[in-house]
Coordinates of C-alpha atoms in Angstrom, one line a residue:
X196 CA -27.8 -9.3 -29.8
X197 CA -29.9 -5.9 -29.5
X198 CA -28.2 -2.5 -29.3
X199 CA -27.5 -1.9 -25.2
X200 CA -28.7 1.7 -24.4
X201 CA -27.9 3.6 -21.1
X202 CA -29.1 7.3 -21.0
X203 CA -27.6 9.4 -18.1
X204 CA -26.8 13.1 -17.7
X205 CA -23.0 12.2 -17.1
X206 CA -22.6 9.3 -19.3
X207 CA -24.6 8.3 -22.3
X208 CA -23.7 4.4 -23.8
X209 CA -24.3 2.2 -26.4
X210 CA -23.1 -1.3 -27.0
X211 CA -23.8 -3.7 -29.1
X212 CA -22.3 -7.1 -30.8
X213 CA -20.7 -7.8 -34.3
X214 CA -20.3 -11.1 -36.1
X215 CA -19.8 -14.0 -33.4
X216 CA -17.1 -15.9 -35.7
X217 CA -16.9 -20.2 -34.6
X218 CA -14.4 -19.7 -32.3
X219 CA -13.7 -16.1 -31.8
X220 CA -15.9 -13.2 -30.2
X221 CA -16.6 -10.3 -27.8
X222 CA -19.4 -9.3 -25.6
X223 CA -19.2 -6.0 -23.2
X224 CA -21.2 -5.0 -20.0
X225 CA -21.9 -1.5 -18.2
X226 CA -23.3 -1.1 -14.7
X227 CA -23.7 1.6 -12.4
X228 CA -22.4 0.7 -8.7
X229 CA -22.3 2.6 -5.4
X230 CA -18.9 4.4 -4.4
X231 CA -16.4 3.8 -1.8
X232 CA -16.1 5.5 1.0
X233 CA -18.5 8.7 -0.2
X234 CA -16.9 8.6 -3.0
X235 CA -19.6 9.4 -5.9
X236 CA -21.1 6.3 -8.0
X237 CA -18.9 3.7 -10.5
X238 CA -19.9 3.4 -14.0
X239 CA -17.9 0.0 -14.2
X240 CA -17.8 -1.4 -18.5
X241 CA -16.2 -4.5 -18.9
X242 CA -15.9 -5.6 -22.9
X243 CA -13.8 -9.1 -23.4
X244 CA -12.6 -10.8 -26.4
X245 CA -11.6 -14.4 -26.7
X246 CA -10.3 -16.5 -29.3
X247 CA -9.5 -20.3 -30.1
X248 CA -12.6 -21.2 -27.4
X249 CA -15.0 -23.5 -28.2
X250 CA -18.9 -22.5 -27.0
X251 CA -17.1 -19.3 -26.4
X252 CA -20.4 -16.8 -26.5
X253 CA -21.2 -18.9 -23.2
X254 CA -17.7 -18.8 -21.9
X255 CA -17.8 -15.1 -22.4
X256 CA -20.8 -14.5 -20.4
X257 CA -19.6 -16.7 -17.9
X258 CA -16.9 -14.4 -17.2
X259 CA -18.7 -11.4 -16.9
X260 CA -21.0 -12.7 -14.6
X261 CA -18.1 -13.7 -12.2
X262 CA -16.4 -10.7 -12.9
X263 CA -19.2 -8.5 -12.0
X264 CA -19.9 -10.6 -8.7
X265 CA -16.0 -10.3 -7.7
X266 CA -16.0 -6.9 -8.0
X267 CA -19.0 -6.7 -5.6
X268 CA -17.4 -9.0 -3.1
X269 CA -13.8 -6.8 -2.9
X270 CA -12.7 -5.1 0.7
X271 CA -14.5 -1.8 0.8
X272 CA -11.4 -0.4 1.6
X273 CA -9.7 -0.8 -1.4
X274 CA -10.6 2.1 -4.4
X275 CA -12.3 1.1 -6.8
X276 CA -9.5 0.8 -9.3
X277 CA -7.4 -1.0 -7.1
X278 CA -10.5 -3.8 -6.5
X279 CA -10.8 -3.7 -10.7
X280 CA -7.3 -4.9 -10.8
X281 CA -7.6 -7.3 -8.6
X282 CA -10.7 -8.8 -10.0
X283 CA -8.9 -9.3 -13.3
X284 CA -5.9 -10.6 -11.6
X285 CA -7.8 -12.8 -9.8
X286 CA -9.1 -14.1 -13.2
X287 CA -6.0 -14.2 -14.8
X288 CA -4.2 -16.6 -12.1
X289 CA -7.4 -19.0 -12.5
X290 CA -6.8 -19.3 -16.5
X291 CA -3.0 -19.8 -15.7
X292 CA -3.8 -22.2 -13.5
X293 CA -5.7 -23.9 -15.7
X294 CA -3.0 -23.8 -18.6
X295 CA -0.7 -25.7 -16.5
X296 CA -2.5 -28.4 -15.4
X297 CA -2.3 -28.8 -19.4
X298 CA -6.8 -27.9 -20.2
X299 CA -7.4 -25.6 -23.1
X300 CA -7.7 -22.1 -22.2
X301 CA -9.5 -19.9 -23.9
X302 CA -6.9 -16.9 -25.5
X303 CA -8.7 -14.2 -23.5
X304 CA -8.4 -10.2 -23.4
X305 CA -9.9 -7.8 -21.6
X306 CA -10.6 -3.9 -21.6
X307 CA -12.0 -1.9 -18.1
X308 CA -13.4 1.6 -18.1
X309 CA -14.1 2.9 -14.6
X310 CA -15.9 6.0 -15.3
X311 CA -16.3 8.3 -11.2
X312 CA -16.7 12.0 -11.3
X313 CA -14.7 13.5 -13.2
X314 CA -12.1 10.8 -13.5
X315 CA -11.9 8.0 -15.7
X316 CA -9.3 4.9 -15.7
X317 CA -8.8 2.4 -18.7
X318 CA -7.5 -0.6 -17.6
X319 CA -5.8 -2.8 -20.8
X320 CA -4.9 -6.5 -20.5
X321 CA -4.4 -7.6 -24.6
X322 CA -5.5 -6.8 -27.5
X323 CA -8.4 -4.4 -26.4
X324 CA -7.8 -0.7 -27.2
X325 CA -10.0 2.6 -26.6
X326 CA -10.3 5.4 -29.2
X327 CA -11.1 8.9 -28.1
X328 CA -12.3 11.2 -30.5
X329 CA -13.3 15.0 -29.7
X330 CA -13.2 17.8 -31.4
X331 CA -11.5 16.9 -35.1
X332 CA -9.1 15.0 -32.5
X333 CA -8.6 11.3 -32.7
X334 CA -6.4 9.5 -30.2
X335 CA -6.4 5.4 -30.1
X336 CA -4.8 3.7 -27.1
X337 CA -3.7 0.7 -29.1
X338 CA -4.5 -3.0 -27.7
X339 CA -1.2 -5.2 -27.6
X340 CA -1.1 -8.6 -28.6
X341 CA 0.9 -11.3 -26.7
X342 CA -0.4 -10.1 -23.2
X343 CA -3.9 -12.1 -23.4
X344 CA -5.1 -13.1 -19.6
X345 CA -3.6 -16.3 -18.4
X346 CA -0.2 -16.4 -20.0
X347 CA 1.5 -15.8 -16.8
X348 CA 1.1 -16.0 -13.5
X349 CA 1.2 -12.0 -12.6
X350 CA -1.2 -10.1 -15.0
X351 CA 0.6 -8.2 -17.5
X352 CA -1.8 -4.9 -17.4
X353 CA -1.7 -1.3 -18.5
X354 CA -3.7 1.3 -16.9
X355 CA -4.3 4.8 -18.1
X356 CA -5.6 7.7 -16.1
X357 CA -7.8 10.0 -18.1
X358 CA -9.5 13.0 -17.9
X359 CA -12.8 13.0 -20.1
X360 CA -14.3 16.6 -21.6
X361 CA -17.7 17.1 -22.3
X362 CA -19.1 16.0 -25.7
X363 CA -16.3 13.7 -26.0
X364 CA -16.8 10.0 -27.5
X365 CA -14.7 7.0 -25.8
X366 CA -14.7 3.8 -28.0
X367 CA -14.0 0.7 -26.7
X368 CA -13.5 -2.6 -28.8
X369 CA -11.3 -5.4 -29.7
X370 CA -7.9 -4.1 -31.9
X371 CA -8.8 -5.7 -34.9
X372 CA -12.4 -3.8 -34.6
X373 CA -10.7 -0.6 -34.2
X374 CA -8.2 -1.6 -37.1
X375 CA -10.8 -1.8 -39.5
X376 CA -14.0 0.7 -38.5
X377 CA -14.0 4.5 -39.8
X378 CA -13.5 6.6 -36.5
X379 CA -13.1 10.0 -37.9
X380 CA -17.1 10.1 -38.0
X381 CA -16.8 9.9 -34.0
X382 CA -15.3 13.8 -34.2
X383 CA -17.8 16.1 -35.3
X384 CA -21.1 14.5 -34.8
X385 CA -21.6 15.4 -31.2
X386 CA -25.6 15.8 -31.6
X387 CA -26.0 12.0 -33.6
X388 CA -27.6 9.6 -31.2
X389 CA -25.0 7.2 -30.2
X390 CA -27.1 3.8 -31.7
X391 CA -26.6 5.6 -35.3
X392 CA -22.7 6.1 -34.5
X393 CA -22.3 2.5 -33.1
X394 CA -24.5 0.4 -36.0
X395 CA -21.8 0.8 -38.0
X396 CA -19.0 -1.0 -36.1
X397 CA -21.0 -3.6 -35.6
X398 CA -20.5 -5.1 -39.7
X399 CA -17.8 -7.0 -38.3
X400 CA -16.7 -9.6 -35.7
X401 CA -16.5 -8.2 -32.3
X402 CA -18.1 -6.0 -30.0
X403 CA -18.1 -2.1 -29.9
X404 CA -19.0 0.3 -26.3
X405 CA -19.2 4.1 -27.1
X406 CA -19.9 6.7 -24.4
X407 CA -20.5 10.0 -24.8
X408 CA -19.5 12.3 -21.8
X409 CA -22.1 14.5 -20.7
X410 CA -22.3 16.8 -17.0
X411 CA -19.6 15.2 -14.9
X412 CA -21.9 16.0 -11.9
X413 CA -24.7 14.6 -12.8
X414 CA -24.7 11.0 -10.8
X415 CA -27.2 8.9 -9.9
X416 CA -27.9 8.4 -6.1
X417 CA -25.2 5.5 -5.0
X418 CA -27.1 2.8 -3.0
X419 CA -25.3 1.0 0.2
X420 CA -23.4 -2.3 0.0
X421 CA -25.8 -5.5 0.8
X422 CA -24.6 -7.4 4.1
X423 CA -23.7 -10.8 3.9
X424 CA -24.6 -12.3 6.6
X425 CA -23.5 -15.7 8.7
X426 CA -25.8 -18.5 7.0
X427 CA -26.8 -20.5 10.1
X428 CA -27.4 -23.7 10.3
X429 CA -25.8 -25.2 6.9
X430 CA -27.2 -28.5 5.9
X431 CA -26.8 -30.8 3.5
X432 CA -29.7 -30.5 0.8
X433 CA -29.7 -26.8 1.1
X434 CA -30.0 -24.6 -1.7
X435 CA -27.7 -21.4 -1.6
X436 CA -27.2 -18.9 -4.5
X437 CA -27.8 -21.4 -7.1
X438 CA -25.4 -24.1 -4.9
X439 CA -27.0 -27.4 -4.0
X440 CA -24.9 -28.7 -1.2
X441 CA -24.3 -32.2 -1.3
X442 CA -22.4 -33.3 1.8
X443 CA -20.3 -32.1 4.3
X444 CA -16.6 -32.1 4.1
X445 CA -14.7 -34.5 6.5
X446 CA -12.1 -31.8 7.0
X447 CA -12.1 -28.3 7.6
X448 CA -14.8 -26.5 10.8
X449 CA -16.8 -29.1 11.7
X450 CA -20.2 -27.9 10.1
X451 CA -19.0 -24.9 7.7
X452 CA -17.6 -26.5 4.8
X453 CA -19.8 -28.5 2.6
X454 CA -19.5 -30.2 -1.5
X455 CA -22.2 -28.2 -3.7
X456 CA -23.3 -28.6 -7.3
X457 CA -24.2 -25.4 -9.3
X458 CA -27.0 -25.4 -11.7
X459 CA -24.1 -26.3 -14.9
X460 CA -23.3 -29.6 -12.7
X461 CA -19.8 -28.2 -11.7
X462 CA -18.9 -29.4 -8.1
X463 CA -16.6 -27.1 -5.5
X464 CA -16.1 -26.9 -2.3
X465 CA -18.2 -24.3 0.0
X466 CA -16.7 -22.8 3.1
X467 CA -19.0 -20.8 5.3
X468 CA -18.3 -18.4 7.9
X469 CA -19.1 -18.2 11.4
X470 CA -19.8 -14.6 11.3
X471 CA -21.1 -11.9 9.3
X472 CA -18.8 -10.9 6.2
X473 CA -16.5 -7.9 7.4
X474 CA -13.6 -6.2 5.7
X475 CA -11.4 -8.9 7.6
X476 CA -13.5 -11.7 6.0
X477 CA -12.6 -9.8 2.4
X478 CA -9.5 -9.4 3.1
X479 CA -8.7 -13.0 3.7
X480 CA -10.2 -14.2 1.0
X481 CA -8.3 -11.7 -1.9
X482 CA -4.7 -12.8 0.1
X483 CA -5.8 -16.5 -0.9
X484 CA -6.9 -15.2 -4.1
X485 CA -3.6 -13.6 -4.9
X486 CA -1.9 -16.4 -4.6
X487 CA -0.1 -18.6 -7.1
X488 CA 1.1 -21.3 -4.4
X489 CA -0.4 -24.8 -5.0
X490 CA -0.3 -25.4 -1.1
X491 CA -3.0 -23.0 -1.0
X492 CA -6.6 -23.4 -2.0
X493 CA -7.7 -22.2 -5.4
X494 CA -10.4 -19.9 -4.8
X495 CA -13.6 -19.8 -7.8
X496 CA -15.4 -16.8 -8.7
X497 CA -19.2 -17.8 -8.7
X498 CA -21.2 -16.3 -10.9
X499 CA -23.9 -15.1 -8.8
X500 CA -22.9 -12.4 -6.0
X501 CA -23.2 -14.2 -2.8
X502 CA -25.7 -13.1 -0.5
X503 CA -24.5 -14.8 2.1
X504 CA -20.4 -14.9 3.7
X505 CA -18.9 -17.9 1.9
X506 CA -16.0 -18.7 -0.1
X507 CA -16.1 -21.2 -3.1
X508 CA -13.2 -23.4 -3.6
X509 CA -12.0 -26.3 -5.9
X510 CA -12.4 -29.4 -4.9
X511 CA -9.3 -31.2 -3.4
X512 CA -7.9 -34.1 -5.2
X513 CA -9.4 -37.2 -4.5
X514 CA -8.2 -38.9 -1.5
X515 CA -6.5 -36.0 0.5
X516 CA -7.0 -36.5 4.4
X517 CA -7.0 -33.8 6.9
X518 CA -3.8 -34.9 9.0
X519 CA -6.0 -36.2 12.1
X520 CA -7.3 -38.6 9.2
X521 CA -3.8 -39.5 7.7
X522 CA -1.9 -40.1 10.9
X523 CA -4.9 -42.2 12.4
X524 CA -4.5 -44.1 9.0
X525 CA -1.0 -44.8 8.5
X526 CA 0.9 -43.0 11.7
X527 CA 3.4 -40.9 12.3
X528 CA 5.3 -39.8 8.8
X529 CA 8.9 -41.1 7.5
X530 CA 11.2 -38.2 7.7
X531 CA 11.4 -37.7 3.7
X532 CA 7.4 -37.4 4.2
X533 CA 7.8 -35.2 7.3
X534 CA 10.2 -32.6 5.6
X535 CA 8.2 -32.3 2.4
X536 CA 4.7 -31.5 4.5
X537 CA 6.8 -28.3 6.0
X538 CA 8.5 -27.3 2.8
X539 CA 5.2 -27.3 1.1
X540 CA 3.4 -25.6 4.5
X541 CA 6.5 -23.1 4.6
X542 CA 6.4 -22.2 1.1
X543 CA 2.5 -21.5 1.4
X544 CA 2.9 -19.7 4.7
X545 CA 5.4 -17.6 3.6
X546 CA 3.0 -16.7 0.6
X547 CA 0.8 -15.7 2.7
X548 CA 3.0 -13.9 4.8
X549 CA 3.8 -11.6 1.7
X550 CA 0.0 -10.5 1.5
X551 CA -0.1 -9.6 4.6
X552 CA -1.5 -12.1 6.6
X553 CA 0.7 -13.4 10.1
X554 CA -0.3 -15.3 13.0
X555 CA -2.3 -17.8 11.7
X556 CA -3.8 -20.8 13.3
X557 CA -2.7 -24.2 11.7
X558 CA -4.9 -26.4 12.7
X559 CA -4.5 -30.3 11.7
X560 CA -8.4 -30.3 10.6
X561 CA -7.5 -28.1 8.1
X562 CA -4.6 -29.4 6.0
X563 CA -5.0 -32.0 3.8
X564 CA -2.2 -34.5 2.8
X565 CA -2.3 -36.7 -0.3
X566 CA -1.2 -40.1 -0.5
X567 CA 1.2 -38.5 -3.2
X568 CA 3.0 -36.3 -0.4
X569 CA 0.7 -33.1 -2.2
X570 CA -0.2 -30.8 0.8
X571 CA -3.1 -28.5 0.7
X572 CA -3.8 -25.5 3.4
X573 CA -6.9 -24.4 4.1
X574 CA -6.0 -21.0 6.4
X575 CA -8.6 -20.4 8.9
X576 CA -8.5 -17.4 11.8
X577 CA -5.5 -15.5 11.6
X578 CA -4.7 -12.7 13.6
X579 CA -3.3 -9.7 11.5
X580 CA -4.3 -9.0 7.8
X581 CA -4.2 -6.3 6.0
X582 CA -6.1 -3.1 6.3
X583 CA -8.0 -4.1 9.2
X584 CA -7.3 -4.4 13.3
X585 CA -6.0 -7.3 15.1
X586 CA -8.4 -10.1 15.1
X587 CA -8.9 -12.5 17.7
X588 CA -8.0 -16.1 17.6
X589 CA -10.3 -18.9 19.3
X590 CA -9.4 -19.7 23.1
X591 CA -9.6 -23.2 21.7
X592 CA -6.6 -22.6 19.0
X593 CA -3.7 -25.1 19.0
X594 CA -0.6 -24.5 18.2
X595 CA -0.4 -21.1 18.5
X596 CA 2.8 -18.8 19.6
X597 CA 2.6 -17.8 23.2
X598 CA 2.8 -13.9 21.9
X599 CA -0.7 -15.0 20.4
X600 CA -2.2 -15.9 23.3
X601 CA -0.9 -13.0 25.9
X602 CA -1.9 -10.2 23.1
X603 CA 1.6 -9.4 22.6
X604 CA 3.2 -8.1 19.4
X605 CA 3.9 -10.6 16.9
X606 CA 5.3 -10.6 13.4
X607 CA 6.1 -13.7 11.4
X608 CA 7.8 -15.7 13.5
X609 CA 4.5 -16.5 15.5
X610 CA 3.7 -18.2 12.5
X611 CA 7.3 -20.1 12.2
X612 CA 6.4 -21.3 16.1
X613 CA 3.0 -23.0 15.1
X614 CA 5.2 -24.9 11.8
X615 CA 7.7 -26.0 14.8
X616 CA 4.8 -27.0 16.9
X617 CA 2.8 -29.2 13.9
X618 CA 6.1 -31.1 13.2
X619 CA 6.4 -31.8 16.7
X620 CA 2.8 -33.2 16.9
X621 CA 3.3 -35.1 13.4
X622 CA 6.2 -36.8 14.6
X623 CA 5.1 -37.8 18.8
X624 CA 1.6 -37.3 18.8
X625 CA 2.1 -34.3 21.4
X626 CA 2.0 -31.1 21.2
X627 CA 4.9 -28.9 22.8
X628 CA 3.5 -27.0 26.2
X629 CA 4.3 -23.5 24.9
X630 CA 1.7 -24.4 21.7
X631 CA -1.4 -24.8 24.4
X632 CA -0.3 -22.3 27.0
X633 CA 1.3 -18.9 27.3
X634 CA 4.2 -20.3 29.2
X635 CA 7.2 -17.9 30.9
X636 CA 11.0 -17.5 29.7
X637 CA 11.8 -20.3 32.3
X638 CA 10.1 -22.6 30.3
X639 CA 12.2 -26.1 29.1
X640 CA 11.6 -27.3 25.3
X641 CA 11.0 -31.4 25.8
X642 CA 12.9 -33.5 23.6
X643 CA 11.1 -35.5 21.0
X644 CA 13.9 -38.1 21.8
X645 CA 11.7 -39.0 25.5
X646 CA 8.6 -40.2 23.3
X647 CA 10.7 -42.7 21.8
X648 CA 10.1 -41.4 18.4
X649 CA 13.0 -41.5 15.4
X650 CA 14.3 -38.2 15.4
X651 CA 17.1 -37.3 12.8
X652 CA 19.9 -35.5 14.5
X653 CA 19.8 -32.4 15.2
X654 CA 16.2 -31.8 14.7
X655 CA 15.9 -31.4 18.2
X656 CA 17.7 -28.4 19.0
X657 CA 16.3 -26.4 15.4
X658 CA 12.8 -26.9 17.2
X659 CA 13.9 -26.1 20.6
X660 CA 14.9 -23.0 19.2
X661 CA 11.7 -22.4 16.7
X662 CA 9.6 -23.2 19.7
X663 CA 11.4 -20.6 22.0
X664 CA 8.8 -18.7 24.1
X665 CA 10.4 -15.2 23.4
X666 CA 10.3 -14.7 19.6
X667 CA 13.6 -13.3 19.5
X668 CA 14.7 -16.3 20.5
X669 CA 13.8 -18.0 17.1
X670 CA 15.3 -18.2 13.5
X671 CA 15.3 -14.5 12.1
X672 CA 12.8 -15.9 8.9
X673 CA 11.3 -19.4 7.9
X674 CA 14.0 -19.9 5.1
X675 CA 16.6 -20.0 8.3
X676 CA 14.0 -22.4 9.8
X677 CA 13.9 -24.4 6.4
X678 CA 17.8 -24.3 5.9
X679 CA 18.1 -25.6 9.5
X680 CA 15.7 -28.1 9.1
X681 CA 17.5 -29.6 5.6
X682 CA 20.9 -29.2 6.7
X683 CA 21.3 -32.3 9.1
X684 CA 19.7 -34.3 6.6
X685 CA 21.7 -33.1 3.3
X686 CA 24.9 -33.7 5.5
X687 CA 23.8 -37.5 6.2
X688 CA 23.1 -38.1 2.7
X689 CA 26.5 -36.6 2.0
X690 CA 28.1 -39.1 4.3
X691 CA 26.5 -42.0 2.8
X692 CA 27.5 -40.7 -0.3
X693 CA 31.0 -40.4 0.1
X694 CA 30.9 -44.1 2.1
X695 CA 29.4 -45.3 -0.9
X696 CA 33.2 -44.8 -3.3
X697 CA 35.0 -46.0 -0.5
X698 CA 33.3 -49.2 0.3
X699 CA 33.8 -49.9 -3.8
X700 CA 37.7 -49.0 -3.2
X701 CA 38.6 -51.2 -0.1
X702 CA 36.4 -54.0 -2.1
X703 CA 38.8 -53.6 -5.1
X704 CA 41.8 -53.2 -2.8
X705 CA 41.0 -56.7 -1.0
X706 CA 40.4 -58.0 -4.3
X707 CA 44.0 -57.1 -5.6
X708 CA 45.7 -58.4 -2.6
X709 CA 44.1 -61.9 -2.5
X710 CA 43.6 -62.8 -5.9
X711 CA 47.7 -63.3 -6.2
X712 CA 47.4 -65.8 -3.3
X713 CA 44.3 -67.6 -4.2
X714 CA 46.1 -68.5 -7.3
X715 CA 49.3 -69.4 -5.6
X716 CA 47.4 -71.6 -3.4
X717 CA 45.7 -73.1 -7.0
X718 CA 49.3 -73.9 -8.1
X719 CA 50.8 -74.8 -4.4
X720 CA 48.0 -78.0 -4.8
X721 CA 48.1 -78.7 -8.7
X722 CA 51.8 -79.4 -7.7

């Protein structure tokens, strides 16, 4: 690859590419981006390093692109190092995803230089390290081995703040690169063009960045964010940012999530928007991203910037049904089926509940049940999310907590009432009255018991009170409503159990006692 060249008052770069070894190398890339709220612009410089990856020049550059287009599709109201951090996390819990469902993963690590003002922050995940030399001076934040992206489900990162002086050179490259090269040249030759300094590092496998800081006011003029805008009407056959959709999905809003292909032949799952993308749309979609739950959908990074409000998804296993689907199939659930849809609902709610989402409509359309009992949540409107104000929920929205509806306050135990309310429907086909109404404190909780349904015992009174019009009313967190929900059943099992050993005992006991007297009778009539 050619020597990369960026000439600008404030920062001056040069990048280039070593040896590309079978399975091992590097590429970098530098762009200028628009700041955050007036902030001045982002010189954003991305170099990554992979080893053990086969076609790994292509993976490389497949990862750049999506990186780039993440970071351009992050709220606006995070900084821009907080949205750098969150764009590598969010790759780093795809690879680790990837590791556990047992495919090869490429060993992957990662250097980020976000250069704004007068300020400069080096974020480190691996064996990438940056060398600054200035002055006779030579400092080297060293790259670490054994925290490559996707060995873990958090991201193991470092990030340094630093402040850059003027003439200074900042060197970025794999370890190894760094390891090997002569730096001390990097100290005194402040006037060399930086395509003479850099040939050099590039004798050997990897890939080099060197800047050269210049006027820290000297920026050039930031340019505004690009709308993405509500595609209306989605069809099958349409073509959108390299997407070919294929079919609509048979679960999900009716008309806003559709299969596409991209051009590599890779299928996923498109869900559009109803409205223009806002911070709230941005925001929902990095609380899914953040996510390690498998309840939750695993949201892709596609490697063109969307110019449209879209997410990209994997595809669902094959045969998952939305639960209007599966109980129109096979009817109502068996209670061992029932109680692992709401541990697995519960366990991706509360997930989400830790990102800052509450007050979310679960609709039926939008969770998918395998025929394996695997449960898969697609979260649609929700009412609070982080950073932005309350949003409002459809008028058509079922279940949702009565505080929901009558604008009240609400915290998570709106979204503990909706769980109570989809069990109720899973297991009579009804939902409760306070789910479709904002009803009053006089309001009486129906037992499932009058639709003639199985109900284990006590299940009825841990739903009266989950469904309780007044949250206060409810379980004080969703692991109380989980406990509650277990308990009667653990305590059957128990019984059986311990009926089990004592069935075997009076067996052997009435074995004892008339085994003497068969044989008596035996010798009574042989007499």
């Amino acid at each position: 690859m050619a020597l990369q060249l960026l000439e600008h008052p404030g920062i001056s770069l040069a990048s280039g590419v070593g040896l590309d070894l079978p399975h091992q190398a590097a590429r970098a890339r530098a762009m200028w981006l628009a700041g955050r709220q007036q902030r001045p612009p982002l010189l954003l410089v991305v170099l990554l390093w992979a080893r053990h990856c086969p076609d790994v020049v292509q993976s490389l550059e497949l990862y750049l692109d999506a990186l780039f287009a993440d970071f351009r599709c992050t709220p606006q109201g995070w900084s821009e190092t907080q949205a750098a951090r969150q764009v590598l996390a969010a790759l780093n819990l795809q690879l680790f995803r990837r590791q556990q469902s047992g495919q090869d993963v490429a060993e992957l690590h990662a250097g980020v230089l976000l250069i704004q003002g007068d300020e400069l922050q080096f974020l480190q995940a691996g064996s990438v390290g940056l060398a600054r030399a200035e002055e006779g001076a030579l400092h080297i934040l060293t790259g670490r081995e054994g925290q490559a992206l996707g060995t873990q489900a958090e991201l193991a990162l470092i990030q340094h703040s630093l402040l850059p002086s003027r003439g200074e050179h900042l060197l970025l490259a794999p370890q190894p690169l760094l390891d090997v090269s002569e730096l001390r040249t990097l100290c005194s030759q402040v006037d060399t063009p930086l395509g003479e300094l850099v040939q050099p590092l590039l004798q050997a496998p990897g890939a080099a960045v060197l800047l050269r800081v210049g006027e820290h006011r000297c920026h050039t003029p930031a340019l505004p964010s690009p709308l993405r805008s509500a595609l209306t009407p989605v069809a099958s056959g349409q073509l959108v940012d390299g997407w070919t959709l294929l079919r609509e999905c048979a679960y999900g809003p009716p008309g806003r999530m559709f299969v596409g292909r991209d051009e590599a032949g890779c299928e996923a799952v498109l869900w559009f928007s109803e409205a223009d993308a806002d911070e709230a749309f941005w925001q929902r979609e990095w609380a899914l991203r953040r996510s390690p739950q498998k309840a939750l959908p695993q949201v892709l990074s596609p490697r063109q910037t969307r110019s449209h409000a879209y997410l990209v998804l994997a595809k669902p296993p094959r045969g998952m049904r939305n639960l209007f689907d599966w109980v129109a199939a096979y009817g109502a659930p068996d209670t061992p089926t029932l109680m692992g849809i709401m541990t697995q609902l519960i366990a991706a709610v509360r997930s989400l509940q830790r990102r800052g989402m509450q007050g979310l409509w679960l609709s039926p359309r939008q969770i998918l049940l395998g025929d394996d009992g695997r449960v898969l949540l697609l979260p649609g409107a929700v009412a609070i999310l982080p950073g932005v104000a309350r949003q409002p929920l459809p008028e058509q929205a079922v279940p949702l907590a009565p505080e929901l509806r009558s604008g009240r306050a609400l915290d998570g135990r709106a979204d503990q009432f909706a769980l109570a309310a989809l069990l109720y429907w899973l297991m009579c086909g009804q939902w409760p009255e306070a789910a479709r109404s904002d009803v009053g404190p006089g309001h009486c909780y129906v037992p499932l018991a009058t639709f003639a349904v199985h109900v284990p015992q006590g299940w009825d009174g841990v739903l009266a009170r989950a469904l309780a019009p007044q949250p206060q009313a409810r379980f004080e967190a969703l692991s109380e409503f989980q406990l509650a929900l277990q308990q009667p059943l653990q305590a059957r099992r128990s019984q059986a159990l311990l009926r089990a050993p004592l069935r075997s005992a009076r067996l052997a006991a009435l074995g004892l006692v008339t085994l003497p007297l068969l044989l008596g009778l035996l010798l009574s009539l042989g007499g």
